Amino acid sequence: TTRSPAFLGLQPEKAPNMWSEKLSGRDVIVGVLDTGIWPESESFKDVSMGPVPAHWKGACEIGTGFTKSHCNKKVVGARVFYHGYEAAIGRINEQKEYKSPRDQDGHGTHTAATVGGSPVLGANLLGYANGTARGMAPGARIAAYKVCWVGGCFSSDIVSAIDKAVADGVDILSISLGGGVSSYYRDSLSVAAFGAMEKGVFVSCSAGNAGPDPASLTNVSPWITTVGASTMDRDFPAEVKLGNGKIVTGVSLYKGQSVLSIEKQYPLVYLGSNSSRVDPRSMCLEGTMDPKVVSGKIVICDRGLSPRVQKGNVVRSAGGVGMILTNTEANGEELVADCHLLPAVAIGEKEGKDLKSYVLSGKSATATLAFKGTRLGIRPSPVVAAFSSRGPNFLSLEILKPDLVAPGVNILAAWSEAIGPSGLKVDNRREKFNILSGTSMSCPHVSGVAAFLKARHPEWSPAAIKSALMTTAYVLDNTKKTLTDASTAKPSSPYDHGSGHIDPIRAVDPGLVYDIEPQDYFEFLCTQNLTPTQLQVFAKFSNRSCKHSLASPGDLNYPAISSIFTQKTATSFSRPVIVHRTVTNVGPADSKYQVVISPFEGASVKVEPETLNFTKEHQKLSYKITFTPRVRQTSPEFGSLVWKDGLHTVRSPIVITW
Amino acid sequence: AQFVKKTYLVQMDKAVMPKAFTNHLEWYSSKLKSALSTSPEADAESEKRIIYTYQNAFHGVAAKLTEGEAKKLEAEEGVVAIFPDTKYELH
């Protein structure tokens, strides 16, 4: 967050009118469900903040190392939820873990600061990413709900936190965690999120880090905003200088005493082989390193099976002087920097293969490592992170997921001083900030931007906020080309980036929004072939029943469009697919929009009417889209539907699946 | 294994609470008691088995139950659904 506000166009100096005291998110409260909070962090100082909003009814719960005084006008509340955890795992050992909102892990401090951290000048990690760290909504208030403990997070605690947060008066929930995918009515987080949405709370969740495998998304309910991760225009270059004179470029966040001499060459070793059989030693797993073999050498380790920083520690413990961490096919050329305990450089798959060939060629391979600090202005960016979970949405193909992407690679934000920046127990370093990657990091960017929008449009529903974020998202990178996928280096699709990359400033004034009422979401559930008993899960007040207002699930007034042609016989396909949408004018009263549809090979797409003439603010107008099959395609086709009035561009991605 | 207790989230339909009950916790507790009726500890333990009550975004309780008790409870009127407690991970 020393870079992401600028990358998102959120610097106060660039858009001063967006940052007036009235509009900076002061009365918006974001509940962060995570590992707690490190309240002493400068990111949580409340200097010059006004009184706590009157609608806040939460509490500052006390416990080990956490008193009432740890809450302030920035961290307005902090609660703990551990009964489910203790029932499953056993009593929390208070000698080893804070049984309080205090964050032992760092993850919760990082996400909370990303949402709404106060500006901190000169923030950095060991000199890397130096700058002013600030949350996406620095005026917003944070309420920390600690639901994750050393042994994991349990749904009974998570649901209790959501339940309490709604009663406490949060406006937005930021949830950077997930489990497996299960049907809507079996997923308690989805059910609780539905309840929160019914009370007007915007819920954003991380999409998961199971990419680039297809259909690897979690948290896919339409009432949840599902956030994937992408890069920013910043990296941390490092070099591997080989004995044969070749230089391989990678990334690193290493800074320490054991710096390798760039004048000297060190023996290079790779414990794997050329064969396709996976050798656990090639991944530098615990217990696989022989000090006699690796001592004094730089070790090449393949990614996979164990945490990246742990591999570095395995090498270090065995006497290795450095590590080169190579991507495999799953990661492609995407480079994720880590704060290793020994000199280490992460390199891409292709360079990694060449490097291993060099070592395995039989010659006495040597190398040294050099660290180059922080580099800005990287092109292309953003790029969809290889690890970011991908669509399609396995539960409902008609709802395109993820919804959008946001910065989630190499994000600097506040950190717990209970643990070192590598997260390893043996890491005795203590840092105020850390650099992490994951959809956990992209989710709070969206939650913070949602708070930024909520402050400017307090009347907007959760669906309206989501629509504004989605329809203003962009799909061209800073080289003006389509966003790329780090795992393939090819153009990414809406299954990777959803509607695109968030653009907060444009989202403030989207022109039109696709609004959705809680009953509409229920109507969507009515199309999902659920039994009346299963539907009851979402109709708990018994005042919701199916009115069958949606002809199909694709008719939900979602800001993205997914059309499915089902095969009737070997040669014939379904009749034309028709979906309906209704847009609400949140721009000038008199607005005239014209539709633009991208061309498709397999179907003709007709929009009726092609023009929308608004005469009033908040006026709703509907349109119909007809997809007529033309030539069967072997893979999904992607495109877009855009409404333009000369001022606004309201874009919806389209997916046609055969 | 049949006596092993696990946590279940028990979703209740608040709207069908009989008027005889003055608050929801009392009603949830009585529902639980009826599911535990085969257990000798039923009366004394039903409230202790409840680890959370949910009232806002979700209605019901989280309680420690055996699989058999959970199945029995699921059939009770007013019980909308039973969710086994699930482990989630940070992303």
XYZ file of C-alpha atoms in Angstrom, chain A:
658
model
C 0.000 0.000 0.000
C 2.980 2.265 -0.536
C 2.135 1.813 -4.217
C -1.433 0.564 -4.616
C -3.249 3.871 -3.865
C -1.207 5.533 -6.609
C -1.666 2.534 -8.910
C -5.428 2.850 -8.356
C -5.411 6.613 -8.841
C -6.238 7.195 -5.191
C -3.537 9.703 -4.252
C -5.102 12.681 -2.470
C -2.901 15.077 -4.463
C -4.212 13.719 -7.794
C -7.905 13.909 -6.913
C -8.255 16.378 -4.035
C -12.025 16.688 -4.369
C -12.331 12.962 -3.650
C -10.555 13.335 -0.333
C -12.436 16.120 1.386
C -13.046 15.447 5.065
C -16.709 14.811 4.393
C -15.996 12.198 1.780
C -12.973 10.298 2.985
C -14.907 7.433 4.471
C -15.016 8.664 8.044
C -18.391 7.261 8.905
C -17.926 3.939 7.172
C -17.040 0.949 9.335
C -15.334 -2.077 7.813
C -15.391 -5.363 9.690
C -12.306 -7.460 8.956
C -12.657 -11.174 9.721
C -9.124 -12.423 10.122
C -6.340 -13.168 12.634
C -6.899 -10.041 14.750
C -4.959 -6.804 14.834
C -1.646 -5.360 16.060
C -3.077 -2.127 17.444
C 0.248 -0.367 18.043
C 0.927 -0.198 14.317
C 1.159 3.369 13.040
C -1.400 2.398 10.418
C -4.014 2.353 13.169
C -3.305 5.790 14.660
C -6.429 7.914 14.918
C -4.816 11.336 14.742
C -7.305 13.947 13.489
C -10.156 11.451 13.220
C -13.595 12.587 14.311
C -15.753 10.838 16.886
C -16.732 7.212 16.400
C -19.870 7.034 14.200
C -23.096 7.071 16.176
C -24.342 3.881 14.527
C -21.456 1.840 15.958
C -22.646 -0.565 18.643
C -19.612 -2.835 18.795
C -17.156 -3.554 21.562
C -13.475 -3.662 22.316
C -13.001 -7.030 23.940
C -10.094 -7.474 26.294
C -7.767 -10.437 26.699
C -4.084 -11.359 26.702
C -2.118 -8.278 25.693
C -5.219 -6.388 24.678
C -7.063 -3.774 26.710
C -9.848 -1.297 26.006
C -7.203 1.341 25.386
C -6.032 -0.554 22.311
C -9.158 0.540 20.491
C -9.418 4.118 19.316
C -11.207 6.206 16.733
C -9.551 4.173 13.950
C -9.849 0.661 15.412
C -13.353 1.130 16.762
C -13.908 -2.473 17.754
C -12.164 -5.770 18.284
C -13.719 -9.113 19.136
C -12.619 -12.727 19.377
C -14.414 -15.906 18.296
C -12.823 -19.157 19.418
C -15.506 -21.465 20.826
C -15.761 -23.432 17.585
C -11.984 -23.570 17.285
C -11.569 -24.852 20.835
C -14.339 -27.412 20.347
C -12.505 -28.795 17.304
C -8.834 -28.366 18.175
C -8.734 -28.072 21.962
C -8.112 -25.232 24.353
C -5.962 -22.374 23.134
C -2.600 -22.417 24.891
C -2.470 -18.899 26.273
C 1.258 -19.222 26.891
C 1.773 -19.592 23.147
C -1.129 -17.711 21.599
C -2.918 -14.459 22.402
C -6.458 -15.339 23.412
C -7.468 -11.808 22.512
C -7.892 -9.651 19.415
C -4.105 -9.183 19.316
C -2.725 -10.554 16.070
C -0.042 -13.179 16.428
C 0.030 -14.099 12.746
C 0.254 -10.733 10.972
C -2.294 -11.574 8.259
C -5.154 -9.712 9.969
C -3.024 -6.645 10.652
C -1.979 -6.617 6.995
C -5.524 -6.903 5.611
C -6.996 -4.373 8.080
C -4.300 -1.827 7.210
C -4.912 -2.409 3.500
C -8.600 -1.629 3.964
C -8.340 1.498 6.032
C -4.868 2.126 7.433
C -3.944 5.710 8.263
C -1.099 7.175 6.172
C 2.387 6.239 7.438
C 5.354 8.051 5.933
C 8.532 6.114 5.232
C 6.930 2.686 5.469
C 9.061 -0.127 4.082
C 10.240 -3.685 4.635
C 14.004 -3.788 5.094
C 14.172 -0.780 2.774
C 12.024 -2.381 0.069
C 8.824 -0.686 -1.219
C 9.590 2.511 0.691
C 6.884 5.159 0.633
C 3.722 6.327 2.357
C 1.591 3.339 3.295
C -2.136 4.027 3.438
C -5.316 2.013 3.294
C -7.686 2.339 0.368
C -10.110 4.213 2.634
C -7.826 5.902 5.180
C -10.782 7.667 6.756
C -12.750 4.456 7.346
C -13.021 2.824 10.750
C -11.865 -0.728 11.294
C -13.461 -3.396 13.451
C -11.302 -6.500 13.874
C -13.094 -9.823 14.283
C -10.536 -12.479 15.146
C -11.765 -15.794 13.761
C -8.509 -17.473 12.755
C -6.106 -19.063 15.203
C -2.864 -21.003 14.982
C -4.722 -24.161 13.886
C -7.097 -22.546 11.389
C -10.489 -20.867 11.140
C -13.850 -22.555 11.791
C -17.211 -21.767 10.272
C -19.029 -21.601 13.628
C -16.657 -18.786 14.655
C -16.829 -17.080 11.248
C -20.652 -17.116 11.227
C -20.700 -15.776 14.782
C -18.379 -12.957 13.737
C -20.560 -12.057 10.753
C -23.646 -12.198 12.967
C -22.054 -9.945 15.584
C -20.571 -7.579 13.012
C -24.014 -6.979 11.510
C -25.416 -6.205 14.971
C -22.406 -3.984 15.696
C -23.221 -1.850 12.673
C -20.478 -2.566 10.149
C -21.131 -1.306 6.636
C -18.658 -3.575 4.876
C -17.225 -7.006 5.623
C -13.793 -7.997 4.360
C -13.241 -11.756 4.459
C -9.892 -13.023 3.179
C -10.430 -16.720 3.751
C -12.274 -19.640 2.251
C -12.950 -23.332 2.268
C -14.029 -25.816 -0.327
C -16.936 -25.186 -2.667
C -20.309 -26.542 -1.596
C -23.869 -25.821 -2.683
C -25.248 -22.455 -1.621
C -27.566 -23.988 0.966
C -24.771 -26.106 2.503
C -22.283 -23.251 2.787
C -22.758 -21.518 6.142
C -20.506 -18.598 5.166
C -22.658 -18.032 2.081
C -25.839 -18.203 4.180
C -24.483 -15.756 6.780
C -23.236 -13.447 4.010
C -26.748 -13.522 2.548
C -28.090 -12.420 5.945
C -25.521 -9.620 6.103
C -26.406 -8.495 2.577
C -30.089 -8.422 3.573
C -29.122 -5.915 6.269
C -27.333 -3.716 3.729
C -23.778 -4.899 4.382
C -21.402 -5.170 1.416
C -19.440 -8.442 1.647
C -16.194 -8.970 -0.238
C -14.293 -12.235 -0.130
C -11.047 -13.477 -1.592
C -11.441 -15.794 -4.590
C -8.754 -18.220 -3.440
C -5.185 -19.030 -4.432
C -5.857 -22.265 -6.309
C -5.096 -20.855 -9.753
C -4.398 -21.292 -12.530
C -6.541 -24.443 -12.407
C -9.955 -23.807 -13.974
C -13.053 -23.769 -11.735
C -10.874 -23.272 -8.669
C -12.875 -20.412 -7.155
C -14.319 -20.203 -3.646
C -16.873 -17.748 -2.236
C -18.871 -17.636 -5.469
C -22.339 -16.663 -4.197
C -23.760 -13.803 -6.284
C -24.352 -11.669 -3.158
C -20.633 -11.864 -2.367
C -18.050 -9.822 -4.278
C -15.403 -12.375 -5.279
C -11.963 -10.841 -5.686
C -9.059 -12.224 -7.713
C -5.490 -10.949 -7.561
C -3.263 -9.103 -9.989
C 0.109 -7.388 -9.988
C 1.024 -3.720 -9.728
C 3.718 -1.843 -11.612
C 6.309 -2.580 -8.937
C 8.774 -5.369 -8.431
C 11.909 -6.194 -6.512
C 14.516 -7.306 -9.037
C 17.410 -9.551 -8.201
C 19.969 -11.294 -10.375
C 21.551 -14.698 -10.571
C 24.991 -14.302 -12.161
C 26.113 -17.679 -13.449
C 29.660 -18.908 -13.826
C 29.143 -19.133 -17.587
C 28.523 -15.401 -17.701
C 24.782 -15.602 -18.136
C 22.570 -13.391 -15.969
C 19.097 -14.567 -14.916
C 16.673 -11.970 -13.571
C 14.305 -12.755 -10.713
C 12.900 -11.094 -7.625
C 13.841 -10.998 -3.975
C 13.103 -9.230 -0.717
C 16.297 -10.410 0.922
C 18.330 -8.046 3.009
C 20.639 -9.319 5.687
C 24.122 -9.819 6.910
C 24.913 -12.877 4.870
C 25.238 -11.055 1.571
C 26.982 -13.028 -1.121
C 29.919 -11.383 -2.796
C 29.132 -10.390 -6.348
C 32.824 -10.779 -7.137
C 32.845 -14.405 -6.061
C 31.177 -17.475 -7.549
C 29.575 -20.127 -5.314
C 28.983 -23.782 -6.201
C 25.455 -24.328 -7.471
C 23.528 -27.508 -6.726
C 20.162 -28.971 -7.749
C 19.084 -32.134 -5.993
C 16.486 -33.102 -8.586
C 17.133 -34.754 -11.893
C 16.183 -34.549 -15.547
C 13.628 -37.327 -15.169
C 9.927 -36.592 -14.964
C 9.746 -38.380 -11.597
C 9.313 -35.833 -8.792
C 12.192 -35.943 -6.358
C 11.246 -34.447 -2.952
C 14.799 -33.141 -2.630
C 14.236 -30.936 -5.674
C 11.582 -29.086 -3.667
C 13.850 -28.675 -0.634
C 11.338 -30.234 1.721
C 12.106 -30.616 5.436
C 14.456 -33.518 6.089
C 15.654 -33.861 2.500
C 18.844 -31.779 2.631
C 22.190 -33.387 3.333
C 24.488 -30.731 4.831
C 27.475 -32.534 3.308
C 26.020 -31.919 -0.133
C 24.694 -28.365 0.200
C 26.991 -26.676 2.727
C 28.564 -23.544 1.297
C 26.519 -23.838 -1.903
C 23.609 -22.070 -3.582
C 20.732 -24.544 -3.831
C 18.082 -24.571 -6.560
C 14.652 -25.448 -5.162
C 11.437 -26.082 -7.124
C 8.215 -24.501 -5.879
C 5.541 -26.784 -4.523
C 4.326 -28.770 -1.508
C 5.936 -26.610 1.192
C 5.837 -22.854 1.859
C 8.397 -20.895 -0.150
C 10.076 -19.339 2.889
C 10.307 -22.743 4.548
C 12.364 -24.058 1.632
C 14.807 -21.224 2.211
C 15.068 -22.137 5.862
C 15.667 -25.797 5.010
C 18.579 -24.755 2.786
C 19.891 -22.358 5.423
C 19.687 -24.956 8.181
C 21.667 -27.395 6.052
C 24.432 -24.827 5.578
C 23.476 -23.565 2.131
C 24.593 -19.979 1.450
C 21.786 -19.093 -0.904
C 18.694 -20.366 -2.702
C 17.275 -19.975 -6.174
C 13.551 -20.734 -6.092
C 12.297 -21.851 -9.487
C 8.721 -21.710 -10.669
C 7.147 -24.810 -12.112
C 4.452 -25.148 -14.774
C 1.779 -24.181 -12.241
C 3.311 -20.748 -11.680
C 4.723 -19.950 -15.103
C 6.728 -16.759 -15.165
C 4.974 -15.023 -12.279
C 7.453 -13.961 -9.645
C 6.389 -13.623 -6.018
C 8.922 -12.061 -3.680
C 9.418 -13.373 -0.151
C 11.361 -12.157 2.835
C 13.700 -15.157 3.131
C 16.136 -15.754 5.946
C 19.004 -16.365 3.534
C 19.973 -14.751 0.239
C 17.365 -16.048 -2.191
C 16.082 -15.190 -5.653
C 12.805 -16.379 -7.196
C 12.929 -17.011 -10.952
C 10.423 -18.046 -13.620
C 9.782 -21.527 -14.999
C 11.619 -21.048 -18.283
C 14.734 -19.543 -16.717
C 14.512 -22.238 -14.055
C 14.592 -25.008 -16.662
C 17.628 -23.452 -18.342
C 19.337 -23.060 -14.986
C 18.715 -26.689 -14.032
C 20.012 -27.853 -17.403
C 23.160 -25.843 -16.770
C 23.652 -27.495 -13.384
C 22.788 -30.991 -14.589
C 25.038 -30.702 -17.647
C 27.862 -32.074 -15.533
C 30.066 -29.019 -15.525
C 30.899 -27.493 -12.154
C 28.142 -24.917 -12.087
C 28.585 -21.760 -10.055
C 26.572 -18.613 -9.373
C 26.203 -15.591 -7.183
C 23.158 -13.522 -6.248
C 22.690 -9.760 -6.412
C 19.767 -7.712 -5.049
C 18.620 -4.586 -6.833
C 16.017 -3.051 -4.519
C 12.645 -1.670 -5.647
C 11.662 -0.884 -9.215
C 8.540 1.016 -10.295
C 6.809 1.488 -13.630
C 6.787 -2.196 -14.583
C 5.082 -2.916 -17.891
C 2.827 -4.636 -18.512
C 0.763 -4.231 -15.376
C -1.611 -5.214 -13.984
C -1.166 -8.892 -14.841
C -3.519 -11.545 -13.441
C -1.618 -13.514 -10.797
C -0.987 -17.179 -11.659
C -2.148 -18.220 -8.200
C -5.444 -16.322 -8.424
C -8.352 -18.807 -8.533
C -10.186 -19.071 -11.834
C -13.642 -19.493 -13.214
C -15.913 -20.793 -14.443
C -18.192 -20.719 -11.450
C -18.790 -24.377 -10.822
C -22.010 -23.780 -8.878
C -23.806 -21.560 -11.412
C -22.288 -21.058 -14.856
C -24.756 -18.192 -15.355
C -22.991 -16.080 -12.728
C -19.575 -15.104 -14.025
C -16.907 -15.228 -11.331
C -14.507 -13.890 -10.142
C -16.174 -10.491 -10.119
C -12.993 -8.492 -10.559
C -9.304 -8.352 -9.747
C -7.320 -5.966 -7.561
C -3.703 -5.643 -6.398
C -2.691 -8.812 -4.579
C 0.967 -9.397 -5.431
C 3.834 -7.990 -3.340
C 1.625 -5.772 -1.171
C 3.291 -3.892 1.658
C 1.115 -3.273 4.727
C 1.299 -3.255 8.518
C 2.533 -6.375 10.273
C 2.373 -7.975 13.695
C 5.493 -7.580 15.775
C 4.844 -10.973 17.322
C 6.370 -12.718 14.331
C 9.087 -12.170 11.748
C 8.312 -11.146 8.176
C 8.849 -14.679 6.826
C 6.200 -15.957 9.228
C 8.623 -18.663 10.366
C 9.053 -19.306 14.077
C 12.825 -19.220 13.707
C 12.657 -15.732 12.197
C 13.643 -13.350 14.995
C 13.417 -10.227 12.875
C 10.662 -7.801 13.864
C 9.286 -5.454 11.243
C 6.442 -2.937 11.276
C 5.496 -3.743 7.683
C 5.588 -6.832 5.542
C 5.167 -7.667 1.863
C 2.681 -10.454 1.100
C 0.891 -11.919 -1.901
C -2.485 -13.624 -2.195
C -6.132 -12.988 -2.921
C -6.198 -12.231 0.815
C -4.377 -9.039 -0.145
C -6.602 -8.142 -3.106
C -9.842 -8.596 -1.159
C -9.159 -5.764 1.342
C -8.224 -3.477 -1.545
C -11.776 -3.946 -2.827
C -13.285 -3.683 0.671
C -11.444 -0.395 1.167
C -12.548 0.939 -2.200
C -16.110 -0.137 -1.336
C -15.809 1.935 1.860
C -14.543 4.831 -0.258
C -17.678 4.487 -2.446
C -20.027 4.004 0.509
C -18.787 7.278 2.023
C -19.661 9.086 -1.193
C -22.915 7.255 -1.834
C -24.325 6.211 1.540
C -27.649 5.349 -0.095
C -26.163 2.766 -2.457
C -27.067 -0.874 -1.809
C -24.343 -3.548 -1.635
C -25.311 -4.586 -5.185
C -25.041 -0.996 -6.440
C -21.536 -0.686 -4.969
C -20.559 -3.980 -6.561
C -22.030 -2.929 -9.892
C -20.127 0.375 -9.808
C -16.885 -1.497 -9.130
C -17.521 -4.043 -11.875
C -18.848 -1.898 -14.704
C -16.021 0.625 -14.396
C -13.254 -1.991 -14.135
C -10.699 -1.881 -16.938
C -9.341 -4.693 -19.113
C -6.380 -2.950 -20.774
C -3.013 -2.825 -19.045
C -0.547 0.058 -18.966
C 0.679 -0.898 -22.456
C -2.908 -0.500 -23.712
C -3.139 -4.224 -24.442
C -5.616 -6.739 -23.019
C -4.746 -7.856 -19.491
C -2.451 -10.881 -19.473
C -2.405 -14.033 -17.389
C 0.894 -14.577 -15.580
C 0.536 -18.337 -15.828
C 0.504 -18.348 -19.642
C 1.764 -14.869 -20.606
C -1.270 -14.817 -22.925
C -4.354 -12.577 -22.740
C -6.468 -13.340 -19.705
C -10.200 -13.959 -19.986
C -13.173 -13.022 -17.775
C -12.703 -16.456 -16.152
C -9.396 -15.044 -14.880
C -10.105 -11.351 -14.330
C -13.923 -11.182 -14.142
C -15.036 -7.699 -15.129
C -11.454 -6.483 -14.983
C -9.246 -4.464 -12.667
C -10.843 -2.049 -10.205
C -10.789 1.648 -11.069
C -11.947 3.451 -7.900
C -12.162 6.954 -9.327
C -14.364 5.842 -12.219
C -16.441 3.729 -9.819
C -17.436 6.873 -7.907
C -19.400 7.985 -10.969
C -20.490 4.840 -12.860
C -23.436 6.472 -14.633
C -25.644 3.383 -14.393
C -25.839 0.585 -11.851
C -27.305 -2.904 -11.954
C -29.102 -2.915 -8.635
C -30.252 -6.139 -6.975
C -32.611 -6.416 -4.015
C -32.338 -9.289 -1.506
C -35.558 -10.756 -2.950
C -33.893 -10.838 -6.401
C -31.052 -12.928 -5.024
C -33.661 -15.195 -3.480
C -35.369 -15.450 -6.857
C -32.006 -16.504 -8.279
C -31.898 -19.281 -5.674
C -35.400 -20.270 -6.765
C -33.918 -21.097 -10.182
C -31.260 -23.393 -8.707
C -33.398 -26.529 -8.373
C -33.353 -26.358 -4.590
C -36.018 -28.119 -2.575
C -38.351 -25.972 -0.467
C -36.403 -27.101 2.621
C -33.118 -26.068 1.065
C -34.568 -22.703 0.034
C -35.728 -22.124 3.598
C -32.103 -21.609 4.557
C -32.303 -18.239 2.774
C -35.877 -17.439 3.767
C -35.538 -17.684 7.490
C -38.082 -15.037 8.352
C -40.548 -17.101 6.290
C -41.465 -13.982 4.454
C -39.575 -14.901 1.344
C -41.139 -17.171 -1.178
C -40.443 -17.771 -4.849
C -42.328 -15.343 -7.047
C -40.602 -16.879 -10.082
C -39.732 -13.453 -11.402
C -36.609 -14.803 -13.124
C -37.086 -16.991 -16.169
C -33.596 -18.419 -15.692
C -30.616 -17.893 -13.369
C -28.981 -15.797 -16.099
C -31.801 -13.284 -15.623
C -30.452 -12.133 -12.261
C -29.657 -8.448 -12.709
C -25.932 -9.174 -12.448
C -23.371 -6.703 -13.864
C -21.767 -9.565 -15.839
C -23.542 -11.706 -18.427
C -23.102 -15.429 -19.009
C -25.138 -17.184 -21.685
C -25.292 -20.973 -21.883
C -26.321 -22.916 -24.980
C -27.290 -26.424 -24.023
C -27.021 -29.203 -26.565
C -30.403 -30.761 -27.335
C -29.251 -33.392 -29.815
C -25.981 -34.265 -31.505
C -26.548 -31.578 -34.088
C -28.987 -29.096 -32.627
C -28.707 -26.580 -29.873
C -31.169 -24.820 -27.703
C -33.309 -22.016 -28.995
C -32.062 -18.461 -28.538
C -31.144 -17.585 -24.980
C -32.789 -14.400 -23.731
C -31.679 -12.518 -20.651
C -32.974 -9.294 -19.176
C -31.257 -6.495 -17.322
C -32.435 -3.318 -15.617
C -30.143 -0.353 -15.120
C -30.640 2.490 -12.660
C -29.492 5.959 -13.616
C -27.159 7.291 -10.936
C -25.719 9.945 -13.242
C -27.227 13.142 -14.628
C -31.045 13.164 -14.897
C -31.073 13.571 -18.669
C -28.811 10.899 -20.051
C -28.883 9.024 -23.321
C -26.986 5.751 -23.567
C -26.137 3.794 -26.697
C -25.184 0.120 -26.595
C -22.027 -1.383 -28.122
C -21.690 -5.166 -28.368
C -18.489 -6.965 -29.256
C -18.718 -9.473 -32.136
C -19.028 -13.217 -31.474
C -18.277 -16.085 -33.873
C -20.737 -18.590 -32.507
C -23.799 -16.465 -31.893
C -25.488 -13.297 -32.904
C -26.247 -10.956 -30.029
C -29.118 -8.498 -30.193
C -29.905 -5.852 -27.574
C -33.357 -4.255 -27.395
C -33.641 -1.336 -27.124
C -30.276 -0.168 -28.364
C -30.734 3.219 -26.774
C -31.723 4.100 -23.228
C -33.105 7.595 -22.670
C -33.176 8.615 -19.029
C -35.051 11.703 -17.947
C -34.766 11.389 -14.186
C -32.198 10.489 -11.581
C -32.647 6.975 -10.190
C -34.885 6.100 -13.130
C -34.808 2.412 -14.020
C -34.861 1.190 -17.630
C -34.751 -2.396 -18.825
C -33.305 -4.044 -21.868
C -33.308 -7.522 -23.381
C -30.356 -9.445 -24.842
C -31.012 -12.254 -27.307
C -28.232 -14.747 -28.025
C -28.977 -16.743 -31.159
C -26.692 -19.726 -31.821
C -24.861 -19.610 -35.132
C -21.817 -21.881 -35.224
C -21.019 -24.143 -32.359
C -17.740 -23.192 -30.662
C -15.442 -25.672 -28.955
C -14.539 -23.285 -26.153
C -16.287 -20.380 -24.431
C -16.365 -17.073 -26.247
C -15.737 -13.836 -24.411
C -16.792 -10.307 -25.192
C -18.596 -7.350 -23.717
C -21.702 -5.213 -23.689
C -21.100 -1.523 -23.120
C -23.526 1.339 -22.545
C -22.045 4.727 -23.448
C -23.401 8.232 -22.993
C -20.278 10.107 -24.015
C -19.319 10.567 -20.386
C -19.709 7.122 -18.849
C -18.748 3.684 -20.112
C -20.796 1.001 -18.359
C -19.168 -2.276 -19.306
C -20.376 -5.825 -18.672
C -18.292 -8.830 -19.656
C -20.097 -11.502 -21.676
C -19.319 -15.207 -21.731
C -21.041 -17.546 -24.170
C -20.665 -21.199 -23.251
C -21.602 -24.114 -25.508
